[in-house]
């Protein structure tokens, strides 16, 4: 017979959604068990996602910046790269964070159980641990089982073909690599591999890199990588991969497809992530999971079963750690009886490529598709003293406004640190700031953050750092 | 010059013994007008008590954990003569123009529209005074109506109406002249400042005595989708916690942003007004019944609790009216008796309810406003093109209301059969949730038990419910004699926001006619 345990709250999955939910529930006085199939907690984000990828991107950036300085009179030698040490440094960063999480769990008396969890009914979860099965009887459950990389059926199993998880181990950085999928994850990994010495080809099915972001915001990135990478094939897809001893032969189809199969040493598959909804016995608990594996929840993160909640990647897009975390918090709070709701007005997306690309709230693409009226204010970084000092003037800060209320509806920013800059606009959207609120907030000079205020000024027609011949009529009225 | 004043707990809308959860000042503090002094918390809401004037605190009388009621001394304040304060009191009295300097005899005062919560261009829908009228202070002068509420503006003075400036249909804002009054007894009027009608803007303001005034202030136009509401996340969360509709709250922040204080203020107003959002529903007293004799207790079944929630919500939120009538079902009953063997052969009963359902659907087709629901905003009526009827079924666990779909397309026998099977299913607890949703109207039949009439509560989001009591043979005056007829009592409860009394009377009459002669069904 399986060992029996009882708890008030069981959390399935220890990613950002899961550990946050577990910790918050414990802080609110609940007895909590956190179930994770891997021995390290932290989920995708800490182990094979946000953190290790950013560690490698940091290295890539320093290499590129050092290289760029050679044009300004400072020359370093060619970098000597030791991938083994690099990986172990990166793993060290991850270990510190996951170890820190384990300590936080301990301080809160959150029990961590290592093993695969499956629901057996709506009040019991069976966990298969290496010491045998354990049945947990729970009052409330929070499903935070996350997502995993999508694999394409026609692509063979081969050690030279991997998803982001494999790529983070840096198996071979001196090679000719194909990146299938030009979304955020693919472009970040391409960035790392290129800086470490690989030759990169990107193939993307859609007509732009990073679908979802506005084209004008992605363009400077496209321009930069176009020069550095071997090929960027848009509106093209892979139809076959043949693994041979001397390489991987890939057949393409579409607008920019080469006629003959091309040979690569390595392939990164980054065509999206699919939720783990079908792998947790949800049906036994009566929790509805859709075909793709997503679990629908209400604004309090409740599934169709009243006492079972779900958070993070498994509940839908956007699949981002900074969405999972507040959801985990709110699910725990609702379980503890608080009347909280997950109702953000905007969630930012960030690609930590070089340059970074970030957007939040309304995009122009979306506004056009949904016929939402908007006006915009754009500030090109070529007019930013700080961007020029950094030697990186390709950035753009663009804000979208409601033409009647002048409230900010969204933003797209490209440039170094764009991911940090976007947070201000997220706050502005939540607070309902209008163009003046942003323009009149004094931003320190010279910073990249200034560009946000300058974009608002460009919209208002009060900007002096640019000369915009067409002044806005509201301003004339005001002056009259 | 300085003097000691006692700052007391203001009117808490009748709440007493409220917990003091925070004291924000200490003796020696210099405080400004409107600084928060203490936070009180009842089981419904918490609120800050602001300082009515500036000064230096000399002694704090309340501490955290105390219980406070209206009139309790919060602290002693050494008042400072303040320019601000004098200016304010001046403003209050000079809001009205004095056209005659002689205060001892008669004075003419122009009465203006008071603070109406920032609303502008509000319609004047009624003018209740004419020149020459004798007015007593607080008599209603005019009625204003915004899109949110209507309210009477009371007279701040007693006297004789000299002239009335406003006409019905005018659009007014704060400060616009309403009328000129000749004050006969100046002394009695002197200290009467204009009081905003029920828009409680100062903490100590008491309720206006104008009975016709509505408690909700005519708020500005913060309608539209919630995304357009000008409030940050913390305020939105707070509104969720109090179940408030932010479109109802006036923002006092820059550009009208709704701030936490606005939400607190709103909650407090509601508490004082003693109505709305169920904040002031009195709780039943706790009684120890065992002192009267032996008792046991048992939890309500889940169905009872859920039904309880639903009927309670509808009872509180829907203005119900019940229309009673009787249908002569002598003929119908004879027809049913003559045909019931058709059903019995197939193993079910041909009940009167199956006929009633058919008749109700016919009535719904004739009176489409009964086949409707009010959308949550209360602004739109959603008409339904389908005819599903809920039928209340008693089960050992409690009341359930399974829904029979597309009654318009089914014959009486088919309905009788479906009724039998769904009631059976209900009693066996095999009903699926989707078999209990989607009703257009419901029928609750107590005919099998007894009674002459009752007042059913509307089910779900319907706008009406039909109650059936026991049919009985009664003497009915026909031509020139009493003849025995089988009469069926009908009780139709309806949502008065959607349906007028006359419509309900016609609907019920129609039901009675059709039941009296079911040939109507084929007309
Ligand atoms: C390469 C990469 C880079 C990324 N970079 C960023 C970034 O920069 N910023 C950002 O916001 N997001 C980033 N993401 C996305 C981010 O990692 C996810 O959105 C986030 O991890 C989702 O958190 P979660 O809690 O929903 O689930 P996950 O982190 O996916 O965690 C789910 C956990 O549940 C466990 N689990 C699943 N099923 C079971 C089971 N049956 N029993 C026991 N345990 C189970 C899994 O092992 C896993 O540990 C990145 C993702 C990748 C792949």
PDB file of C-alpha atoms in Angstrom, chain B residues 12 22 52 83 104 177 217 295 364 409 427 442 485:
ATOM      1  CA  UNK B  12     -21.160  56.093  11.554  1.00  0.00           C
ATOM      2  CA  UNK B  22      -5.271  52.128  14.061  1.00  0.00           C
ATOM      3  CA  UNK B  52     -12.414  68.334  11.018  1.00  0.00           C
ATOM      4  CA  UNK B  83      -6.832  81.678   7.742  1.00  0.00           C
ATOM      5  CA  UNK B 104     -33.272  92.061  10.902  1.00  0.00           C
ATOM      6  CA  UNK B 177     -29.353  80.035  -9.459  1.00  0.00           C
ATOM      7  CA  UNK B 217     -25.176  60.940  -5.803  1.00  0.00           C
ATOM      8  CA  UNK B 295     -32.447  20.571  20.102  1.00  0.00           C
ATOM      9  CA  UNK B 364     -44.337  33.696 -23.817  1.00  0.00           C
ATOM     10  CA  UNK B 409     -41.811  22.010 -30.356  1.00  0.00           C
ATOM     11  CA  UNK B 427     -35.013  12.427  -7.267  1.00  0.00           C
ATOM     12  CA  UNK B 442     -40.002  28.498 -14.432  1.00  0.00           C
ATOM     13  CA  UNK B 485     -66.302  24.897 -11.688  1.00  0.00           C
TER      14      UNK B 485
END
